[in-house]
mmCIF file of C-alpha atoms in Angstrom:
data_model
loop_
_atom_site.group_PDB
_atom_site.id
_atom_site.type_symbol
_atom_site.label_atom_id
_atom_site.label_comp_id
_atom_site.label_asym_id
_atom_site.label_seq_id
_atom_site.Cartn_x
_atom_site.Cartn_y
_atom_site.Cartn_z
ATOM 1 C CA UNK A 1 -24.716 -16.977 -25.321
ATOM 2 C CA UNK A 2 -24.750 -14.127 -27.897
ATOM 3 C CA UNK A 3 -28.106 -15.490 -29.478
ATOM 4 C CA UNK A 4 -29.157 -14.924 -26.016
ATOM 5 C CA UNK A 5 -27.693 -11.075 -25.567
ATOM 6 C CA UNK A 6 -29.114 -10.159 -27.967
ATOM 7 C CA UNK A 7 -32.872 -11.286 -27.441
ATOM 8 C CA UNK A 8 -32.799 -9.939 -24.195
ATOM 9 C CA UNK A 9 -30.870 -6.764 -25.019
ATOM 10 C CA UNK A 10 -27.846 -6.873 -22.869
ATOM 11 C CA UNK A 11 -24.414 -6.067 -23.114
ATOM 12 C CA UNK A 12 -21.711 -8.769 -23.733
ATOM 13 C CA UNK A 13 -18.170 -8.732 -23.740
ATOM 14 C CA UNK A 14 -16.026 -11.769 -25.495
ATOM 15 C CA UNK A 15 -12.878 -12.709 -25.184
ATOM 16 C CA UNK A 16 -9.798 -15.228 -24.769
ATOM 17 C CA UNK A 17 -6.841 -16.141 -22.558
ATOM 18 C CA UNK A 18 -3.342 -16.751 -23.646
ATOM 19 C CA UNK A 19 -0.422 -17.765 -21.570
ATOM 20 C CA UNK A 20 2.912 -15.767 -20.894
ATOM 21 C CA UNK A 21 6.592 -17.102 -19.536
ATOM 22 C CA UNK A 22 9.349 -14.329 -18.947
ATOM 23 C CA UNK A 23 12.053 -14.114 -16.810
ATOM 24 C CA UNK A 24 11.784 -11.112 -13.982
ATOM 25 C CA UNK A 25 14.692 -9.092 -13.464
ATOM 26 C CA UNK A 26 16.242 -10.183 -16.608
ATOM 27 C CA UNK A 27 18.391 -6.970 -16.737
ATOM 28 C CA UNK A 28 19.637 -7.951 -13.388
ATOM 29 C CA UNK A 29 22.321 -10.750 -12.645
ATOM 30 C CA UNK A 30 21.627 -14.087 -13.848
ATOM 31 C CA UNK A 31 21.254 -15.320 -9.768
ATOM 32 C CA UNK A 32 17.892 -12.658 -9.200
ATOM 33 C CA UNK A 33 16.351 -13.995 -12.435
ATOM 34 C CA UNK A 34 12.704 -15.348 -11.448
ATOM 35 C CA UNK A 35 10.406 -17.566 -14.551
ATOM 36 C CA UNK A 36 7.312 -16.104 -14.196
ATOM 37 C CA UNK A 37 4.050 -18.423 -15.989
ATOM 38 C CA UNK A 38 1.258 -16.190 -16.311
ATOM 39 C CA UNK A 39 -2.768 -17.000 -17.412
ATOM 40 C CA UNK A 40 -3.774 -13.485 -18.817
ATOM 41 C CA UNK A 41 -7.040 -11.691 -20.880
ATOM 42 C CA UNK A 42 -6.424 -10.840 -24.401
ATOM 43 C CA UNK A 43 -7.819 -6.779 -23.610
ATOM 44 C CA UNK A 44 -6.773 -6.156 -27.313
ATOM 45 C CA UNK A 45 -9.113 -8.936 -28.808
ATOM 46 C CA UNK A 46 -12.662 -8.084 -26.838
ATOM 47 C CA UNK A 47 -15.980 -7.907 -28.601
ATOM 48 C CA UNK A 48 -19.263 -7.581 -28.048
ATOM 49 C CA UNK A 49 -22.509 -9.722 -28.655
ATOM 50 C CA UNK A 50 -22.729 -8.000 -32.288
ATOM 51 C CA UNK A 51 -19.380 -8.871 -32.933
ATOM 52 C CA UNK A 52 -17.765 -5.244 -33.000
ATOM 53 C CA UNK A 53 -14.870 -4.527 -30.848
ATOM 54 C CA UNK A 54 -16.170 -3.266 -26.841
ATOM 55 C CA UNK A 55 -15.445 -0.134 -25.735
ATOM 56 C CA UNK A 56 -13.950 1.037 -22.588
ATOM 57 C CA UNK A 57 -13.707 4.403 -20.628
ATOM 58 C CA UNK A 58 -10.773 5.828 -20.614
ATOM 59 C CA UNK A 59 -10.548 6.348 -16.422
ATOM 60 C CA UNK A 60 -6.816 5.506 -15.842
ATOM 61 C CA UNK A 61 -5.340 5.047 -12.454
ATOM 62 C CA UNK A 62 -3.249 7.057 -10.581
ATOM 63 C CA UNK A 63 0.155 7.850 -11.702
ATOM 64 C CA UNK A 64 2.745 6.394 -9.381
ATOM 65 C CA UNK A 65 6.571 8.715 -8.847
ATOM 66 C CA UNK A 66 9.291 7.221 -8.321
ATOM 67 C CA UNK A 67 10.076 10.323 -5.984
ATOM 68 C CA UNK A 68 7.438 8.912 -3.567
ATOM 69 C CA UNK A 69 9.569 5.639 -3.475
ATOM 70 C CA UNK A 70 12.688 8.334 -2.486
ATOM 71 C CA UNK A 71 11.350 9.627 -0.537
ATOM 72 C CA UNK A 72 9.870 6.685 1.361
ATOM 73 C CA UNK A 73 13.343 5.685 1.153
ATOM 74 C CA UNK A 74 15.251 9.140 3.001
ATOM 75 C CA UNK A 75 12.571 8.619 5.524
ATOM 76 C CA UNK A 76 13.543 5.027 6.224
ATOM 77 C CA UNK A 77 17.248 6.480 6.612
ATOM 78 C CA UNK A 78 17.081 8.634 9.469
ATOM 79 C CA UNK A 79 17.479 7.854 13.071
ATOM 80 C CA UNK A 80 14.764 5.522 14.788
ATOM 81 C CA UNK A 81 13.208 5.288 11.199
ATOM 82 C CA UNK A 82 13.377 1.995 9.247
ATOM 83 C CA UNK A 83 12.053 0.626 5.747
ATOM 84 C CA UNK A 84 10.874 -2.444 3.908
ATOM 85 C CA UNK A 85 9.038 -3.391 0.533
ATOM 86 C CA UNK A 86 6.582 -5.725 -0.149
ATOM 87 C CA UNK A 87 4.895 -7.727 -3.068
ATOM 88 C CA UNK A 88 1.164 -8.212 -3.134
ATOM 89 C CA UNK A 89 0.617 -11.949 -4.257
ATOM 90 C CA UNK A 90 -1.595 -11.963 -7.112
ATOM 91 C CA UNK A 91 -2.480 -7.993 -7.002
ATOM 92 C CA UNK A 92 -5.694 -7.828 -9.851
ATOM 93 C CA UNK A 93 -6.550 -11.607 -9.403
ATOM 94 C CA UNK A 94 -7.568 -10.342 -5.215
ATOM 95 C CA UNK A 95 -10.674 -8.680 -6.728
ATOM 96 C CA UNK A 96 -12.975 -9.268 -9.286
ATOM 97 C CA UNK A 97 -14.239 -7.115 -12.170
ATOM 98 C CA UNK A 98 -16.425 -4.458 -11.450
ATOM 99 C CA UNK A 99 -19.940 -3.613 -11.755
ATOM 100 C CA UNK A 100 -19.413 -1.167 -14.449
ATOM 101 C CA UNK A 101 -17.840 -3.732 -16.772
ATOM 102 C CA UNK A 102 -20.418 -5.761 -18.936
ATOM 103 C CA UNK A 103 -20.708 -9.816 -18.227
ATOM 104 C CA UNK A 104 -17.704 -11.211 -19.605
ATOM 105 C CA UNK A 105 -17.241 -14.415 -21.325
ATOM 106 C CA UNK A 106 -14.007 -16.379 -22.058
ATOM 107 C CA UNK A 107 -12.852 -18.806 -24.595
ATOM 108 C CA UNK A 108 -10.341 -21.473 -22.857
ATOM 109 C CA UNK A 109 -6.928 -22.613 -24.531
ATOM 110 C CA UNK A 110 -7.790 -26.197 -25.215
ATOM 111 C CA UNK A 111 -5.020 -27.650 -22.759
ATOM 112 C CA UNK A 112 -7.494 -26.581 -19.794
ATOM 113 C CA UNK A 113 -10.389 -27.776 -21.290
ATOM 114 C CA UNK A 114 -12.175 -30.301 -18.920
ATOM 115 C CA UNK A 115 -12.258 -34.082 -20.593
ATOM 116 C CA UNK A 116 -15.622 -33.859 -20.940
ATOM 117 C CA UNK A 117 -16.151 -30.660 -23.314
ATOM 118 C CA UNK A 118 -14.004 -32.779 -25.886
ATOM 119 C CA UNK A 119 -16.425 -33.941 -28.618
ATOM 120 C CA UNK A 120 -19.351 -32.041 -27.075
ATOM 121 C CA UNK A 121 -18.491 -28.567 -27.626
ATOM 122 C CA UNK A 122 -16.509 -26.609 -30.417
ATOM 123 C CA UNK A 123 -16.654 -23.036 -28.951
ATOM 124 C CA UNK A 124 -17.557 -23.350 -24.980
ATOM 125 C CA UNK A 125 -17.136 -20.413 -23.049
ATOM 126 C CA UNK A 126 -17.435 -19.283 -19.305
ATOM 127 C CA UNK A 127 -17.823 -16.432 -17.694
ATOM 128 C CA UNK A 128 -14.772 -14.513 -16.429
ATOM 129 C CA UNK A 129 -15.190 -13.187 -12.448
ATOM 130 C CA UNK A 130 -11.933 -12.430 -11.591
ATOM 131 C CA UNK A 131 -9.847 -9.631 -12.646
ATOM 132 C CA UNK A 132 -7.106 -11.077 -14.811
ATOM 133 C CA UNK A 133 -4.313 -9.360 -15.928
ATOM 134 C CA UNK A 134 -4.551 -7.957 -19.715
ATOM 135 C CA UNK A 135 -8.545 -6.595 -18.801
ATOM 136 C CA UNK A 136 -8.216 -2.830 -19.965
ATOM 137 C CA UNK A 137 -9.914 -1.981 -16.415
ATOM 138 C CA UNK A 138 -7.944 -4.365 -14.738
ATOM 139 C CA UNK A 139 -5.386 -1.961 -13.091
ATOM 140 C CA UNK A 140 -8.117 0.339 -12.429
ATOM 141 C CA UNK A 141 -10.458 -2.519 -10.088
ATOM 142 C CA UNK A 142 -7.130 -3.505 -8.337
ATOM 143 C CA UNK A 143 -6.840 0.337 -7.817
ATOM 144 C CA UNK A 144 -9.830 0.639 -5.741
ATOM 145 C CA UNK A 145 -9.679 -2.557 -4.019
ATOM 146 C CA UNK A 146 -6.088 -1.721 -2.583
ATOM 147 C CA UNK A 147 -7.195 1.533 -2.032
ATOM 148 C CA UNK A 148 -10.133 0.743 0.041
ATOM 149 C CA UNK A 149 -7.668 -1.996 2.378
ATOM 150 C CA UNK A 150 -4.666 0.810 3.033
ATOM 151 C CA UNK A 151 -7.688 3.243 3.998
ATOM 152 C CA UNK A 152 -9.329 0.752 6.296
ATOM 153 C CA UNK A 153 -6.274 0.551 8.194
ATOM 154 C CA UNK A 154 -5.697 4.019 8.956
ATOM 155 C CA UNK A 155 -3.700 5.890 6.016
ATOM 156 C CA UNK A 156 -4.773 8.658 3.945
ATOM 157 C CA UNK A 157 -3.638 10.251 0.704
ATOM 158 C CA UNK A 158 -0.683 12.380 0.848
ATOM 159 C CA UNK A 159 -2.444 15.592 -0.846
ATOM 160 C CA UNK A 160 -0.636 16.440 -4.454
ATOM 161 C CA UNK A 161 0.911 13.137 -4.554
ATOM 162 C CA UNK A 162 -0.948 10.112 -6.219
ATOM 163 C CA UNK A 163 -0.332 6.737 -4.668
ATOM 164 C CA UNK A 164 1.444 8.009 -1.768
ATOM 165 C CA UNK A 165 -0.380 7.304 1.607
ATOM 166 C CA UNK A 166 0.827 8.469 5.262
ATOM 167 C CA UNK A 167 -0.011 7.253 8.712
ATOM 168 C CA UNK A 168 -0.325 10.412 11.161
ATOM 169 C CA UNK A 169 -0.677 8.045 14.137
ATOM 170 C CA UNK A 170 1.938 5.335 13.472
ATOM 171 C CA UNK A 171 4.302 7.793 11.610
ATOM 172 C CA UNK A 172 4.663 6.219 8.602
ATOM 173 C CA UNK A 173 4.788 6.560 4.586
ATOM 174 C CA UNK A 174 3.433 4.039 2.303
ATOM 175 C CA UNK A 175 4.363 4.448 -1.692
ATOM 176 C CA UNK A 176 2.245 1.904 -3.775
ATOM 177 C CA UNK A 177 3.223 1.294 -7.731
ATOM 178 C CA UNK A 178 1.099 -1.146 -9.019
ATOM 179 C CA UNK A 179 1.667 -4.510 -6.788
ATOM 180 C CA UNK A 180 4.475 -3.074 -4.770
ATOM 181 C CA UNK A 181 4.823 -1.837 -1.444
ATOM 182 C CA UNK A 182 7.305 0.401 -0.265
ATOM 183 C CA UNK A 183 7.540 1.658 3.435
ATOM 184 C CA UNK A 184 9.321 4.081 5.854
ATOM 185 C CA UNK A 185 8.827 5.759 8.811
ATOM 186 C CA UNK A 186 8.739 5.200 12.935
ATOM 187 C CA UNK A 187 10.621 1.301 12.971
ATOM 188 C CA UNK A 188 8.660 0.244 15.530
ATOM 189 C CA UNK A 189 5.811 0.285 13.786
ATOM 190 C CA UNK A 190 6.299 -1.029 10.674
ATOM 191 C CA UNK A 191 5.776 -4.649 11.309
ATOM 192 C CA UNK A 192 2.316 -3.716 12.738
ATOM 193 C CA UNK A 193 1.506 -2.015 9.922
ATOM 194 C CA UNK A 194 2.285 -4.983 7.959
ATOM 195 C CA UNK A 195 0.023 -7.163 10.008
ATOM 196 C CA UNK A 196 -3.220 -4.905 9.456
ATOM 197 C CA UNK A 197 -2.543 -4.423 5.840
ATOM 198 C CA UNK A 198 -2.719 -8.420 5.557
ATOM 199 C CA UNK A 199 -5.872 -8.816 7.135
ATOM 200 C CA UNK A 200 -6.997 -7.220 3.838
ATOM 201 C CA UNK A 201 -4.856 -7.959 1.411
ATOM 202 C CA UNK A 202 -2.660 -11.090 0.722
ATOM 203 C CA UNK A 203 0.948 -9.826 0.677
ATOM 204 C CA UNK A 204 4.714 -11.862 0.473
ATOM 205 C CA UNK A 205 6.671 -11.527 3.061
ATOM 206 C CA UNK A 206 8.453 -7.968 3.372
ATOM 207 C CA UNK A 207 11.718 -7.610 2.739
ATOM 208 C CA UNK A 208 14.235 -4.810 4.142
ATOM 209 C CA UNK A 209 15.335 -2.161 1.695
ATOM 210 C CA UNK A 210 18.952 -2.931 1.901
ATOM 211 C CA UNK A 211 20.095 -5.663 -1.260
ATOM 212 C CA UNK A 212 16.313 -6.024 -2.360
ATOM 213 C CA UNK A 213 15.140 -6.038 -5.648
ATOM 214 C CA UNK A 214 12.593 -2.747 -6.053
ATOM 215 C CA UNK A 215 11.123 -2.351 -9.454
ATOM 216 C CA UNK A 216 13.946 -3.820 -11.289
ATOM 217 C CA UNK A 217 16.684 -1.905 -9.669
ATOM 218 C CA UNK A 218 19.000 -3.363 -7.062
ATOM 219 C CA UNK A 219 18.591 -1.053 -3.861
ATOM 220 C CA UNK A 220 22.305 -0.837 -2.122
ATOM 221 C CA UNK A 221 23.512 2.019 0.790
ATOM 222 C CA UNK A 222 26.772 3.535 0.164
ATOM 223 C CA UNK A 223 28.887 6.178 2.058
ATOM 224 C CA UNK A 224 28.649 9.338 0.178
ATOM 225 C CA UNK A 225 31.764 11.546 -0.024
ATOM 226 C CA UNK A 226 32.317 14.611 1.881
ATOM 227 C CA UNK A 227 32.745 16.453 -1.100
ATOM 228 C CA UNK A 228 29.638 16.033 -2.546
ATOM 229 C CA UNK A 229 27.780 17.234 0.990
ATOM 230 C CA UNK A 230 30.035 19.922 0.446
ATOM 231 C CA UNK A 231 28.920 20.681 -2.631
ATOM 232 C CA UNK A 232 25.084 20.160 -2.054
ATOM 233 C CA UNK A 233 25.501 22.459 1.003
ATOM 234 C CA UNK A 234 27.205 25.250 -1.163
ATOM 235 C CA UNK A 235 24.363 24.699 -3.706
ATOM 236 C CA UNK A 236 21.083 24.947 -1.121
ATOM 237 C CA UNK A 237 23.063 28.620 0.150
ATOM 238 C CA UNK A 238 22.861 29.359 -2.769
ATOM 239 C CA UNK A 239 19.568 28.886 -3.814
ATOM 240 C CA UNK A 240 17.608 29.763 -0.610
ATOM 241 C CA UNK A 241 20.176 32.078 1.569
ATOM 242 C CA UNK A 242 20.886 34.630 -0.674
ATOM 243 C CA UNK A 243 20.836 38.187 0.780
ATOM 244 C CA UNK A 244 17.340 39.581 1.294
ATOM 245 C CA UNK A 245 17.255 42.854 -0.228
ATOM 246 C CA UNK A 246 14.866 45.428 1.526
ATOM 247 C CA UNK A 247 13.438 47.538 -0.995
ATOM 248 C CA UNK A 248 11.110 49.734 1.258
ATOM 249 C CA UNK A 249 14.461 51.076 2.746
ATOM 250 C CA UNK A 250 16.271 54.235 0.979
ATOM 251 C CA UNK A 251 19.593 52.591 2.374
ATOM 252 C CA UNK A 252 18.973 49.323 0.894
ATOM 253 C CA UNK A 253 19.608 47.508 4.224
ATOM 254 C CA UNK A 254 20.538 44.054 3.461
ATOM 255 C CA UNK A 255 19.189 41.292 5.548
ATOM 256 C CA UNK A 256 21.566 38.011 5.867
ATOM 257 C CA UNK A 257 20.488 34.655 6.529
ATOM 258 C CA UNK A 258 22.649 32.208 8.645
ATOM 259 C CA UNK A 259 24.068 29.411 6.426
ATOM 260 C CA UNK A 260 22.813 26.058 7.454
ATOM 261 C CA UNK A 261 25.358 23.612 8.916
ATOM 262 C CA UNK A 262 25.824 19.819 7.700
ATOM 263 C CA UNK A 263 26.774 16.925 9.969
ATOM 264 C CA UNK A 264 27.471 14.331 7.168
ATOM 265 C CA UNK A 265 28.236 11.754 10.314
ATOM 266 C CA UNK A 266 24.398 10.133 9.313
ATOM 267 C CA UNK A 267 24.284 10.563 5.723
ATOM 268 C CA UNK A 268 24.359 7.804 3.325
ATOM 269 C CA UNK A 269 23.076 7.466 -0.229
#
């Protein structure tokens, strides 16, 4: 394969596969712990067809705040609003490399050799389609494929925030990190929402926010005290009411703002 590369001038990347096992949600209670197997691409051993390690742009993907998920999360909080999270099954391994990235070619571990490569072949290797985890473009591929399914269904970009999508129609907010789905808005829709994202991506089942597992944190409602609204209410007064100070006026007429009230009867944390 290289011998071939290199007569015919094309670019070649080469490398290998190695296997992971962890547990998921290990910093969680023993009963949420998940063993996770995982086939992945060695992105820190790739070469080309002369040998010398490949090079890769440096495009990263869009930075994912945990403020979005909040937020997502207040939404799903108010009246008539609801919320639930998902896990896309499989995330990078739903698209395949790109176009941009060279031919790539794999060396198997032996244990998923076939039986007949043994005593024909001492370094086979195929050519890698699918976007495995470990591929230093990998998160960007995935990036654009999801990107292109949440837009086909109807939601945009939320502008200044990356990875944070809205649906003016169905009234609802979609924060994506990586492979997970988090969404609030109009309750009523949500399921439907669901159902057209899945005609383009493959997703789990969603789950509601309340006792479910969202990046590695435990998501739980809890009455919050009326001391603390207190206390948040004092502290917004103070920040945006202040007295507005006309300084146009030789009597320095001062303008007051009403205070805003709190009804604490919906909050929770």
């Amino acid at each position: 394969v290289i011998r071939e590369n290199k007569s015919n001038k094309t670019k070649a990347h080469f490398g290998q596969l190695m296997i992971l096992c962890h547990i998921k949600n290990a910093q969680l209670e023993c009963e949420l712990w998940d063993y996770k197997g995982r086939l992945v691409f060695r992105g820190d051993q790739v070469k080309d067809e002369d040998g010398k390690y490949a090079v890769f742009s440096e495009q990263g993907t869009c930075a994912s705040h945990l403020m979005a998920a909040r937020f997502v999360d207040a939404i799903a909080h108010m009246p008539g609003m609801g919320g639930e999270d998902a896990d896309a099954t499989g995330a990078y391994t739903q698209t395949q490399l790109g176009p941009e990235c060279p031919k790539t070619w794999i060396t198997l571990p032996k244990d998923r050799w076939p039986k007949e490569w043994f005593g024909k072949y001492t370094e086979p290797v195929v050519e890698l389609r699918t976007n495995l985890y470990g591929h230093p473009l990998a998160g960007l591929f995935w990036e654009k494929h999801c990107q292109k399914a949440v837009t086909a269904v109807g939601f945009t970009k939320v502008t200044g925030w990356e990875c944070l999508y809205k649906h003016e129609k169905w009234g609802l907010f979609l924060s994506i990190y990586v492979d997970d789905f988090k969404m609030g808005g109009v309750k009523a829709n949500i399921s439907l929402a669901w159902k057209e994202l899945r005609k383009h991506l493959e997703l789990d089942e969603p789950q509601k926010l309340e006792n479910n597992v969202y990046l590695g944190m435990r998501q739980t409602s809890c009455q919050v005290s009326q001391k603390l609204i207190q206390e948040k209410h004092d502290l917004f007064n103070e920040l945006f009411l202040k007295p507005e100070v006309d300084s146009g006026n030789a009597d320095q007429n001062v303008h007051v703002k009403k205070s805003v009230k709190v009804n604490s009867g919906q909050i929770r944390g």
